[in-house]
PDB file of C-alpha atoms (C1' of nucleotides) in Angstrom:
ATOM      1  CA  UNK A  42     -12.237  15.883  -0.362  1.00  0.00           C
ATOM      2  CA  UNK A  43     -13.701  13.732  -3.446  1.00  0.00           C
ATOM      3  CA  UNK A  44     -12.158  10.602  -3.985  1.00  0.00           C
ATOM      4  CA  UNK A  45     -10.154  12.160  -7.297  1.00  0.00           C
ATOM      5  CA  UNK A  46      -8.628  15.010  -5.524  1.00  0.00           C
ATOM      6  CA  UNK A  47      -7.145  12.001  -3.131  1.00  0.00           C
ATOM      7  CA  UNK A  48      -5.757  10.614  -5.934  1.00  0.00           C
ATOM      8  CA  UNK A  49      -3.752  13.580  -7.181  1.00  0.00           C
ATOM      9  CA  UNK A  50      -2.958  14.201  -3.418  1.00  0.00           C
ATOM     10  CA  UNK A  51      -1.289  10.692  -3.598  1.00  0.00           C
ATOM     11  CA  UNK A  52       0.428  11.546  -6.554  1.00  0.00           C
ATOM     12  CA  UNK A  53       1.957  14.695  -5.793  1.00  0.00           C
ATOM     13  CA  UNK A  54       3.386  13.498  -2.319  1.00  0.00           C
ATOM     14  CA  UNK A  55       4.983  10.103  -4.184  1.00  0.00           C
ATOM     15  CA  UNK A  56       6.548  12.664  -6.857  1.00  0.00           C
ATOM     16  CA  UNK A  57       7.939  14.905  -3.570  1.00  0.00           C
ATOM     17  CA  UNK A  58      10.025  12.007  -2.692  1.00  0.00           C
ATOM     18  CA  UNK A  59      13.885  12.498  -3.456  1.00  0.00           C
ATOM     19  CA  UNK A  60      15.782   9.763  -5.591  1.00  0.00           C
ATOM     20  CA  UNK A  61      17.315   7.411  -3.753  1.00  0.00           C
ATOM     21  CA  UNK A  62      14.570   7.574  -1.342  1.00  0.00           C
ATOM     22  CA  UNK A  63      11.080   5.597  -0.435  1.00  0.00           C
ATOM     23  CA  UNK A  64       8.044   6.032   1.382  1.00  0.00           C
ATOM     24  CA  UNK A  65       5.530   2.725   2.293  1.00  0.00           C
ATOM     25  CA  UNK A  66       1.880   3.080   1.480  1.00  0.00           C
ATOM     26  CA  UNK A  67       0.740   2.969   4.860  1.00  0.00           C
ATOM     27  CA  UNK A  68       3.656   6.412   5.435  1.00  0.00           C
ATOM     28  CA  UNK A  69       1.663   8.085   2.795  1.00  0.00           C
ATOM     29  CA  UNK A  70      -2.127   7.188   3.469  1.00  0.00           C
ATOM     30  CA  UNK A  71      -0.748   8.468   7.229  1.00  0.00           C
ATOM     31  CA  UNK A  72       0.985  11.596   5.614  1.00  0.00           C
ATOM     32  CA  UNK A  73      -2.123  12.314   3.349  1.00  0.00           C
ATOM     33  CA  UNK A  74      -4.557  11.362   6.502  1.00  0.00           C
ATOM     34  CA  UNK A  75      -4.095  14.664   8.133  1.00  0.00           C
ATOM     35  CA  UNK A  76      -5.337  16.706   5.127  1.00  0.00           C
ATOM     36  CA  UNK A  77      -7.607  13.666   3.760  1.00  0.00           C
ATOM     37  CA  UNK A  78      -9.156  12.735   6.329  1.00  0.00           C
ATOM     38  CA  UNK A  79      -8.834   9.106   5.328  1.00  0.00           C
ATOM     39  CA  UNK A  80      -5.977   7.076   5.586  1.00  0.00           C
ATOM     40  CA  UNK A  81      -5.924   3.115   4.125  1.00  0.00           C
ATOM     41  CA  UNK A  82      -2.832   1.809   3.180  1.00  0.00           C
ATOM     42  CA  UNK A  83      -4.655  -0.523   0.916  1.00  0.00           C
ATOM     43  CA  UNK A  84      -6.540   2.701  -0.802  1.00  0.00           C
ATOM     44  CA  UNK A  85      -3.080   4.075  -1.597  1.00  0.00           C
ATOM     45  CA  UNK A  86      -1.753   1.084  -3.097  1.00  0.00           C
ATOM     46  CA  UNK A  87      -5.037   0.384  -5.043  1.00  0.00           C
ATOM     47  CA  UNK A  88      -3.965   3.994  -6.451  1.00  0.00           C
ATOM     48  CA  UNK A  89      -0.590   3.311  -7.361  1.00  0.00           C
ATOM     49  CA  UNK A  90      -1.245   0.235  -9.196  1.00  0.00           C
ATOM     50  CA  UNK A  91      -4.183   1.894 -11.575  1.00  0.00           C
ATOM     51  CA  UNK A  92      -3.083   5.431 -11.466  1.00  0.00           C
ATOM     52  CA  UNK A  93       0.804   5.103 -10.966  1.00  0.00           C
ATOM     53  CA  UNK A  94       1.662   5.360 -14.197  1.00  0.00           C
ATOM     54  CA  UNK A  95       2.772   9.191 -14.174  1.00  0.00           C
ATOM     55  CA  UNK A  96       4.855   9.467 -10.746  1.00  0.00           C
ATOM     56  CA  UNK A  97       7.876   7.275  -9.379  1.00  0.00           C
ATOM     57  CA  UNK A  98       6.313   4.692  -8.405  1.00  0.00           C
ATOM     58  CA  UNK A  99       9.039   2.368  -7.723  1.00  0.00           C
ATOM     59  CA  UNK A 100      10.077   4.992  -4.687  1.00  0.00           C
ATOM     60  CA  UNK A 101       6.541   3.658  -2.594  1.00  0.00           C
ATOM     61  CA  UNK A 102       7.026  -0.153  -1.708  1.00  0.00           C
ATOM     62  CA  UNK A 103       5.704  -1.605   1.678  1.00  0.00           C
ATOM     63  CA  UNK A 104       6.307  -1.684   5.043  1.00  0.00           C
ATOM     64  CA  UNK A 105       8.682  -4.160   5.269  1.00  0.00           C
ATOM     65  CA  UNK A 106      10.261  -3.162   2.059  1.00  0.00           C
ATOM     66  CA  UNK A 107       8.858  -5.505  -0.505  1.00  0.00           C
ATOM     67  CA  UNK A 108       8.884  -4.118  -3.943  1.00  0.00           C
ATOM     68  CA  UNK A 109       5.614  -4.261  -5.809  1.00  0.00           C
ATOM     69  CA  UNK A 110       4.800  -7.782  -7.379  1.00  0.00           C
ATOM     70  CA  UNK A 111       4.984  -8.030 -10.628  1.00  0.00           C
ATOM     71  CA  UNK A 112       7.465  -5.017 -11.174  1.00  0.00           C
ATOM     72  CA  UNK A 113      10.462  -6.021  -9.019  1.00  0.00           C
ATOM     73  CA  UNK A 114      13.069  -6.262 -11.437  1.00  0.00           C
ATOM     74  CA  UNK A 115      11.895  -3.046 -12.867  1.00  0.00           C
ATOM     75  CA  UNK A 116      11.914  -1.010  -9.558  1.00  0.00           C
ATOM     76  CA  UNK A 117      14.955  -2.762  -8.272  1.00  0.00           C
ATOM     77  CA  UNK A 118      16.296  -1.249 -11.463  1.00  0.00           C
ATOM     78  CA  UNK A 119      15.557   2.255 -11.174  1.00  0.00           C
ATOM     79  CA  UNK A 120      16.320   2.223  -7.365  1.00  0.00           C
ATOM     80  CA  UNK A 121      19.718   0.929  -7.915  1.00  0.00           C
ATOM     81  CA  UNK A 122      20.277   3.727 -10.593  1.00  0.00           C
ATOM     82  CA  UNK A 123      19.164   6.572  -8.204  1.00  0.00           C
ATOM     83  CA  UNK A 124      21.602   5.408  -5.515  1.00  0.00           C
ATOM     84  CA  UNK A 125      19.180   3.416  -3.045  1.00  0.00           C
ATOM     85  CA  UNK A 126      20.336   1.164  -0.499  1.00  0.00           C
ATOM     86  CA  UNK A 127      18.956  -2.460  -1.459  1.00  0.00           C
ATOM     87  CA  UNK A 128      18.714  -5.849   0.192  1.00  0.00           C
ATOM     88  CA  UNK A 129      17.800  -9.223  -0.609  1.00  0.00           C
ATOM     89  CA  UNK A 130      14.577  -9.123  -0.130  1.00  0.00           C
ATOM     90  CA  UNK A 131      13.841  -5.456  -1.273  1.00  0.00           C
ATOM     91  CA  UNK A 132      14.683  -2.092  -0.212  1.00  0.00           C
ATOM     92  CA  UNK A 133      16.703  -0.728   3.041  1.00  0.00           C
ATOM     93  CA  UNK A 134      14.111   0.804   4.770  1.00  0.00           C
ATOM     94  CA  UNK A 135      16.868   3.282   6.281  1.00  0.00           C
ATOM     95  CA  UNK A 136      16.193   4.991   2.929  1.00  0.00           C
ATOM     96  CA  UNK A 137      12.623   5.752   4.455  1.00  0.00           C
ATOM     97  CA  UNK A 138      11.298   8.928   4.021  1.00  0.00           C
ATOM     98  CA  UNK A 139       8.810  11.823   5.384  1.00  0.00           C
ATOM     99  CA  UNK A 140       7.252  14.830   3.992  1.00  0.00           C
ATOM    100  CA  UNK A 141       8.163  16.382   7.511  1.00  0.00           C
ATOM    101  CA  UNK A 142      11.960  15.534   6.275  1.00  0.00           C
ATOM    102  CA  UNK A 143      11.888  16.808   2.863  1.00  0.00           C
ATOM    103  CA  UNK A 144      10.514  20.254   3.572  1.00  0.00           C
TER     104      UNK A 144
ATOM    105  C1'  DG B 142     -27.257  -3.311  -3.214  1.00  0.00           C
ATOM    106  C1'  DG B 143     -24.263  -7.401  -1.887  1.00  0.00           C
ATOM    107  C1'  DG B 144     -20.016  -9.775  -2.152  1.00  0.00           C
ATOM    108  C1'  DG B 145     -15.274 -10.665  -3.740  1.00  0.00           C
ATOM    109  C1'  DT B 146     -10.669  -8.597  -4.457  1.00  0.00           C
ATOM    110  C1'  DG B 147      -6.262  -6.070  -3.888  1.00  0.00           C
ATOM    111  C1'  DA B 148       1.066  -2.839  -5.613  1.00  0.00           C
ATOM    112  C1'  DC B 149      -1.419  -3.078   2.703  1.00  0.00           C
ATOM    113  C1'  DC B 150      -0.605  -3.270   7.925  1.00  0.00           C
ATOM    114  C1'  DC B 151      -0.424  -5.040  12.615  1.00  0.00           C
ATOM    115  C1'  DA B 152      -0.810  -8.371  16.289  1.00  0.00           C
ATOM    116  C1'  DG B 153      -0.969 -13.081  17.709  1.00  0.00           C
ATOM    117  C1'  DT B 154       0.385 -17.992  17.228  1.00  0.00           C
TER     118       DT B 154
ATOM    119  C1'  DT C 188      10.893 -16.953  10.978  1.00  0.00           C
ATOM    120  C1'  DA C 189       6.421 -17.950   8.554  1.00  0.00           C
ATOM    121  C1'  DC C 190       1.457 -18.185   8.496  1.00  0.00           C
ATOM    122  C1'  DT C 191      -3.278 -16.564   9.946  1.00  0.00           C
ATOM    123  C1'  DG C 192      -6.924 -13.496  10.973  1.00  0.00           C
ATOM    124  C1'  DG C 193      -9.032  -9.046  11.329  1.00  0.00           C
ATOM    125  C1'  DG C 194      -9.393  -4.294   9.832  1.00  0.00           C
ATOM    126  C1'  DC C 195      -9.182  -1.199   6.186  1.00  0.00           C
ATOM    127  C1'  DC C 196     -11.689   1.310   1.785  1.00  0.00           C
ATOM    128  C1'  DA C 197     -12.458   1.885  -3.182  1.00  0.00           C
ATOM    129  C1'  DC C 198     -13.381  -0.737  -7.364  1.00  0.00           C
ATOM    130  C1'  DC C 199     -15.704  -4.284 -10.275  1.00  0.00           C
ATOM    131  C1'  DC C 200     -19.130  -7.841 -11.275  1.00  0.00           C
TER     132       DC C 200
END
DNA sequence: GGGGTGACCCAGT
DNA sequence: TACTGGGCCACCC
């Protein structure tokens, strides 16, 4: 698997995730390990923040659910309008989801 | 080719 | 509860 198809593979799993719902980065580089062969969590959020542009971003924060710096307000936003649970500090990570889940 | 960096994660102190 | 250190892997200088 070249490094782009990873990419899109990233991509299309964060756009599977239903609204009101979030995955962390190390859930997907674990979800895309099986069929990658590579799992970082760090690789997957190096991806969001150059290639995120195009997929709901705002649905992937990390493990302890921290938005991504520099964007809070605007994820907090969006989560809040697609009916996530939020806290304090971030997102309820009740909300968490799996591809295993959604199929 | 070598070294620093980052929208990360986990375990230990 | 907060901070530190090590591991991780692609990208940029």
């Amino acid at each position: 698997m070249t490094p782009d198809e990873y990419v899109e593979a990233v991509l299309d799993l964060v756009e599977r995730i239903p609204p009101g719902r979030v995955m962390s980065y190390g859930a997907v580089a674990d979800a895309l390990a099986e069929r990658s062969g590579r799992a970082s969590a760090r690789l997957v959020g190096s991806i969001m923040a150059r290639h995120g542009g195009g997929v709901p971003w705002h649905r992937v924060v990390n493990s302890a659910g921290r938005l991504p710096p520099g964007h809070e307000v605007e994820a907090r936003a969006r989560l809040r309008a697609e009916g996530c649970p939020l806290r304090p500090s971030g997102v309820d990570m009740a909300a968490a989801w799996s591809p295993e889940e959604g199929m």
